[in-house]
Coordinates of N, CA and C in Angstrom, one line a residue:
M82 N 5.0 35.6 87.5 CA 4.2 34.5 87.1 C 4.8 33.2 87.8
D83 N 3.9 32.4 88.0 CA 4.5 31.1 88.7 C 4.6 30.1 87.6
W84 N 5.2 29.1 88.2 CA 5.6 28.0 87.3 C 4.3 27.3 86.7
P85 N 3.4 27.0 87.4 CA 2.2 26.3 86.8 C 1.6 27.1 85.7
V86 N 1.5 28.4 85.9 CA 0.8 29.2 84.8 C 1.8 29.3 83.6
G87 N 3.1 29.4 83.8 CA 4.0 29.4 82.7 C 4.0 28.1 81.9
I88 N 3.9 27.0 82.7 CA 3.8 25.7 82.0 C 2.5 25.6 81.2
L89 N 1.4 26.0 81.8 CA 0.1 26.0 81.2 C 0.1 26.9 80.0
L90 N 0.7 28.0 80.0 CA 0.8 28.9 78.9 C 1.7 28.3 77.8
A91 N 2.8 27.8 78.1 CA 3.7 27.1 77.2 C 3.0 25.9 76.5
S92 N 2.3 25.1 77.3 CA 1.7 24.0 76.7 C 0.5 24.4 75.8
S93 N -0.2 25.5 76.1 CA -1.3 26.0 75.3 C -0.7 26.5 73.9
V94 N 0.5 27.2 74.0 CA 1.1 27.6 72.8 C 1.5 26.5 71.9
V95 N 2.1 25.4 72.6 CA 2.5 24.2 71.8 C 1.3 23.5 71.2
E96 N 0.1 23.5 72.0 CA -1.1 22.9 71.4 C -1.6 23.7 70.3
V97 N -1.6 25.0 70.3 CA -2.1 25.8 69.2 C -1.2 25.6 68.0
L98 N 0.2 25.5 68.2 CA 1.1 25.3 67.1 C 0.8 23.9 66.5
L99 N 0.6 22.9 67.4 CA 0.3 21.5 66.9 C -1.0 21.5 66.1
A100 N -2.0 22.2 66.6 CA -3.3 22.3 65.9 C -3.1 23.0 64.5
A101 N -2.3 24.1 64.5 CA -2.0 24.7 63.2 C -1.3 23.8 62.3
V102 N -0.3 23.0 62.8 CA 0.4 22.0 61.9 C -0.5 21.0 61.4
A103 N -1.5 20.5 62.3 CA -2.4 19.5 61.9 C -3.3 20.0 60.8
I104 N -3.8 21.3 61.0 CA -4.7 21.9 60.0 C -3.9 22.0 58.7
F105 N -2.7 22.5 58.7 CA -1.8 22.6 57.5 C -1.7 21.2 56.8
L106 N -1.3 20.2 57.6 CA -1.2 18.9 57.0 C -2.5 18.3 56.5
Y107 N -3.6 18.7 57.1 CA -4.9 18.2 56.6 C -5.2 18.9 55.3
L108 N -4.9 20.2 55.2 CA -5.1 20.9 53.9 C -4.3 20.3 52.8
R109 N -3.0 20.0 53.1 CA -2.1 19.5 52.1 C -2.6 18.1 51.7
L110 N -3.1 17.3 52.7 CA -3.7 16.0 52.4 C -4.8 16.1 51.4
R111 N -5.7 17.1 51.6 CA -6.8 17.3 50.7 C -6.4 17.7 49.3
Q112 N -5.3 18.5 49.2 CA -4.8 18.9 47.9 C -4.2 17.7 47.2
S113 N -3.5 16.8 48.0 CA -2.9 15.6 47.4 C -4.0 14.7 47.0
E114 N -5.1 14.5 47.7 CA -6.2 13.7 47.3 C -6.9 14.2 46.0
A115 N -7.0 15.5 45.9 CA -7.6 16.1 44.7 C -6.7 15.8 43.5
L116 N -5.4 16.0 43.7 CA -4.4 15.7 42.7 C -4.5 14.3 42.3
I117 N -4.5 13.4 43.2 CA -4.6 11.9 42.9 C -5.9 11.6 42.1
R118 N -7.0 12.2 42.6 CA -8.3 12.0 41.9 C -8.2 12.5 40.4
T119 N -7.6 13.7 40.2 CA -7.4 14.2 38.9 C -6.5 13.3 38.0
L120 N -5.4 12.8 38.6 CA -4.5 11.9 37.9 C -5.3 10.6 37.6
Q121 N -6.1 10.1 38.5 CA -6.8 8.8 38.2 C -7.8 9.1 37.0
E122 N -8.5 10.2 37.0 CA -9.4 10.5 35.9 C -8.7 10.6 34.6
R123 N -7.6 11.3 34.6 CA -6.8 11.4 33.4 C -6.2 10.1 32.9
Q124 N -5.9 9.2 33.9 CA -5.4 7.9 33.5 C -6.5 7.1 32.9
S125 N -7.7 7.2 33.5 CA -8.9 6.5 32.9 C -9.2 7.0 31.5
E126 N -9.1 8.3 31.3 CA -9.3 8.9 30.0 C -8.2 8.4 29.0
F127 N -7.0 8.4 29.5 CA -5.9 7.9 28.7 C -6.1 6.4 28.3
M128 N -6.6 5.6 29.2 CA -6.8 4.2 28.9 C -7.9 4.0 27.9
E129 N -9.0 4.8 28.0 CA -10.1 4.8 27.1 C -9.6 5.2 25.7
K130 N -8.8 6.2 25.6 CA -8.2 6.7 24.3 C -7.3 5.6 23.8
L131 N -6.5 5.0 24.6 CA -5.6 3.9 24.2 C -6.4 2.7 23.6
A132 N -7.5 2.4 24.3 CA -8.3 1.3 23.8 C -9.0 1.6 22.5
W133 N -9.4 2.9 22.4 CA -10.0 3.3 21.1 C -9.0 3.3 20.0
N134 N -7.8 3.8 20.3 CA -6.7 3.7 19.3 C -6.4 2.3 18.9
T135 N -6.4 1.4 19.8 CA -6.1 0.0 19.5 C -7.2 -0.6 18.6
R136 N -8.5 -0.3 18.9 CA -9.6 -0.7 18.1 C -9.5 -0.1 16.7
L137 N -9.1 1.1 16.6 CA -9.0 1.8 15.3 C -7.8 1.2 14.5
E138 N -6.7 0.9 15.2 CA -5.6 0.3 14.5 C -6.0 -1.1 14.0
Q139 N -6.7 -1.8 14.8 CA -7.1 -3.2 14.3 C -8.1 -3.1 13.1
E140 N -8.9 -2.1 13.1 CA -9.8 -1.9 12.0 C -9.0 -1.5 10.8
L141 N -8.0 -0.6 10.9 CA -7.2 -0.2 9.8 C -6.4 -1.4 9.2
V142 N -5.9 -2.3 10.1 CA -5.1 -3.4 9.7 C -6.1 -4.4 8.9
A143 N -7.3 -4.6 9.5 CA -8.2 -5.5 8.8 C -8.6 -4.9 7.4
S144 N -8.9 -3.6 7.4 CA -9.2 -2.9 6.2 C -8.1 -3.0 5.1
F145 N -6.9 -2.8 5.6 CA -5.7 -2.9 4.7 C -5.6 -4.4 4.2
A146 N -5.8 -5.4 5.0 CA -5.8 -6.7 4.5 C -6.9 -7.0 3.5
E147 N -8.1 -6.5 3.7 CA -9.1 -6.6 2.7 C -8.8 -5.9 1.4
R148 N -8.2 -4.8 1.5 CA -7.8 -4.0 0.3 C -6.7 -4.8 -0.4
Q149 N -5.8 -5.4 0.3 CA -4.7 -6.2 -0.3 C -5.3 -7.4 -1.1
E150 N -6.3 -8.0 -0.4 CA -6.9 -9.2 -1.1 C -7.7 -8.7 -2.3
E151 N -8.4 -7.6 -2.2 CA -9.1 -7.1 -3.4 C -8.1 -6.7 -4.5
L152 N -7.0 -6.1 -4.2 CA -6.0 -5.7 -5.2 C -5.5 -7.0 -5.9
A153 N -5.2 -8.0 -5.1 CA -4.7 -9.2 -5.7 C -5.7 -9.8 -6.6
R154 N -7.0 -9.8 -6.2 CA -8.0 -10.3 -7.1 C -8.2 -9.5 -8.3
L155 N -8.1 -8.2 -8.2 CA -8.2 -7.3 -9.4 C -7.0 -7.5 -10.3
D156 N -5.8 -7.7 -9.7 CA -4.6 -8.0 -10.5 C -4.8 -9.2 -11.3
A157 N -5.3 -10.3 -10.7 CA -5.5 -11.5 -11.4 C -6.5 -11.3 -12.5
Q158 N -7.6 -10.6 -12.3 CA -8.6 -10.3 -13.3 C -8.0 -9.5 -14.4
L159 N -7.2 -8.5 -14.1 CA -6.5 -7.7 -15.1 C -5.6 -8.5 -15.9
T160 N -4.8 -9.4 -15.3 CA -3.9 -10.3 -16.1 C -4.7 -11.2 -17.0
Q161 N -5.8 -11.7 -16.5 CA -6.6 -12.6 -17.4 C -7.2 -11.8 -18.5
T162 N -7.7 -10.6 -18.3 CA -8.2 -9.7 -19.3 C -7.2 -9.3 -20.3
A163 N -6.0 -9.0 -19.9 CA -4.9 -8.7 -20.8 C -4.5 -9.8 -21.7
T164 N -4.5 -11.0 -21.1 CA -4.2 -12.2 -21.9 C -5.3 -12.4 -23.0
H165 N -6.5 -12.3 -22.5 CA -7.6 -12.5 -23.5 C -7.5 -11.4 -24.6
L166 N -7.2 -10.2 -24.2 CA -7.1 -9.1 -25.2 C -6.0 -9.3 -26.2
R167 N -4.9 -9.8 -25.7 CA -3.7 -10.1 -26.5 C -4.1 -11.2 -27.6
R168 N -4.8 -12.2 -27.1 CA -5.3 -13.3 -28.0 C -6.2 -12.7 -29.1
L169 N -7.1 -11.8 -28.6 CA -8.0 -11.2 -29.6 C -7.3 -10.3 -30.6
L170 N -6.3 -9.6 -30.1 CA -5.5 -8.8 -31.0 C -4.7 -9.6 -32.0
Q171 N -4.2 -10.7 -31.5 CA -3.5 -11.6 -32.5 C -4.4 -12.1 -33.5
E172 N -5.6 -12.5 -33.1 CA -6.6 -13.1 -34.1 C -6.9 -12.0 -35.1
A173 N -7.1 -10.7 -34.6 CA -7.5 -9.6 -35.4 C -6.4 -9.3 -36.4
E174 N -5.1 -9.4 -36.0 CA -4.0 -9.1 -36.9 C -3.9 -10.2 -37.9
R175 N -4.2 -11.5 -37.5 CA -4.1 -12.6 -38.5 C -5.3 -12.4 -39.5
Y176 N -6.4 -11.9 -39.0 CA -7.6 -11.8 -39.9 C -7.3 -10.6 -40.9
T177 N -6.8 -9.5 -40.3 CA -6.6 -8.3 -41.2 C -5.5 -8.6 -42.2
K178 N -4.6 -9.5 -42.0 CA -3.5 -9.8 -42.9 C -3.9 -10.9 -43.8
S179 N -5.1 -11.5 -43.7 CA -5.5 -12.6 -44.5 C -5.8 -12.1 -45.9
P180 N -5.5 -12.8 -46.9 CA -5.7 -12.4 -48.3 C -7.2 -12.1 -48.6
E181 N -8.1 -12.9 -48.0 CA -9.5 -12.7 -48.3 C -9.9 -11.3 -47.7
F182 N -9.5 -11.0 -46.6 CA -9.8 -9.7 -46.0 C -9.3 -8.5 -46.8
L183 N -8.0 -8.7 -47.2 CA -7.4 -7.6 -48.0 C -8.2 -7.5 -49.3
R184 N -8.5 -8.6 -49.9 CA -9.3 -8.6 -51.2 C -10.6 -7.9 -51.0
H185 N -11.3 -8.2 -49.9 CA -12.6 -7.6 -49.6 C -12.4 -6.1 -49.4
I186 N -11.4 -5.6 -48.7 CA -11.2 -4.2 -48.5 C -10.9 -3.5 -49.8
I187 N -10.1 -4.1 -50.6 CA -9.7 -3.5 -51.9 C -11.0 -3.4 -52.8
V188 N -11.7 -4.5 -52.9 CA -12.9 -4.5 -53.8 C -13.9 -3.5 -53.3
S189 N -14.2 -3.5 -52.0 CA -15.2 -2.6 -51.5 C -14.7 -1.1 -51.6
G190 N -13.4 -0.9 -51.4 CA -12.9 0.4 -51.6 C -13.0 0.9 -53.0
R191 N -12.8 0.0 -54.0 CA -12.9 0.4 -55.4 C -14.4 0.7 -55.7
R192 N -15.3 0.0 -55.1 CA -16.7 0.3 -55.3 C -17.1 1.6 -54.8
R193 N -16.4 2.1 -53.8 CA -16.7 3.4 -53.2 C -15.9 4.5 -54.0
G194 N -15.1 4.1 -54.9 CA -14.5 5.1 -55.8 C -13.1 5.4 -55.3
Q195 N -12.5 4.6 -54.5 CA -11.1 5.0 -54.1 C -10.1 4.5 -55.2
S196 N -9.0 5.3 -55.3 CA -8.0 5.0 -56.3 C -7.1 3.8 -55.8
P197 N -6.5 3.1 -56.8 CA -5.5 2.1 -56.4 C -4.4 2.5 -55.5
Q198 N -4.0 3.8 -55.6 CA -2.9 4.3 -54.8 C -3.4 4.5 -53.3
A199 N -4.7 5.0 -53.1 CA -5.2 5.1 -51.8 C -5.5 3.7 -51.2
L200 N -5.9 2.8 -52.0 CA -6.1 1.4 -51.5 C -4.8 0.8 -51.1
A201 N -3.8 1.0 -51.9 CA -2.5 0.4 -51.6 C -1.9 1.0 -50.3
Q202 N -2.1 2.3 -50.1 CA -1.6 2.9 -48.9 C -2.4 2.4 -47.6
S203 N -3.7 2.3 -47.7 CA -4.5 1.8 -46.6 C -4.3 0.4 -46.2
T204 N -3.9 -0.5 -47.2 CA -3.8 -1.9 -47.0 C -2.3 -2.3 -46.7
G205 N -1.4 -1.4 -47.1 CA 0.0 -1.7 -46.9 C 0.6 -2.6 -48.1
L206 N -0.2 -2.7 -49.1 CA 0.3 -3.4 -50.3 C 0.8 -2.4 -51.3
T207 N 1.5 -2.9 -52.3 CA 2.0 -2.0 -53.4 C 0.8 -1.8 -54.4
V208 N 1.0 -0.7 -55.2 CA 0.0 -0.4 -56.2 C -0.2 -1.5 -57.2
D209 N 0.9 -2.2 -57.6 CA 0.8 -3.3 -58.5 C 0.0 -4.5 -57.9
E210 N 0.2 -4.7 -56.6 CA -0.6 -5.8 -56.0 C -2.0 -5.5 -55.9
V211 N -2.4 -4.2 -55.7 CA -3.8 -3.8 -55.6 C -4.4 -3.9 -57.0
E212 N -3.7 -3.5 -58.0 CA -4.2 -3.6 -59.4 C -4.4 -5.1 -59.8
L213 N -3.5 -5.9 -59.4 CA -3.6 -7.3 -59.7 C -4.8 -7.9 -59.0
I214 N -5.1 -7.6 -57.8 CA -6.3 -8.1 -57.1 C -7.5 -7.6 -57.8
L215 N -7.5 -6.3 -58.2 CA -8.7 -5.7 -58.8 C -8.9 -6.4 -60.2
E216 N -7.9 -6.7 -60.9 CA -8.0 -7.4 -62.2 C -8.6 -8.8 -62.0
S217 N -8.1 -9.5 -60.9 CA -8.6 -10.9 -60.7 C -10.0 -10.9 -60.3
E218 N -10.5 -9.8 -59.6 CA -11.9 -9.7 -59.2 C -12.7 -9.3 -60.4
G219 N -12.2 -8.6 -61.3 CA -12.9 -8.1 -62.4 C -13.3 -9.3 -63.4
R220 N -12.6 -10.3 -63.3 CA -12.8 -11.5 -64.2 C -13.9 -12.3 -63.9

């Protein structure tokens, strides 16, 4: 073989090797591009989910604030109702302990046929006090 044919053959082998390397690099580049595209899509999905989570969190915080305000309002109403009920209870206790009310209970109980002992027990008075009230009403 002569030199020019050897050089031509060697340069052809080098060109084939360079073409093979170029094809290999091109295929790797395509794989990298596909990987980058996949990563970009996943990043977009992640950003959408992150935005959705942010909106959800804001809604939860707003809802929590509304519930807190509602609870405060309900607490104020409950306190007001409790105060009103305490006042009513005190008035009822004063009324039930009034002599006129006790006299009315004893007289109406006697009309229904209750004994002085039963009337004393239900009113919290002694039997003597019940009998005294009954005698004063009988006059």
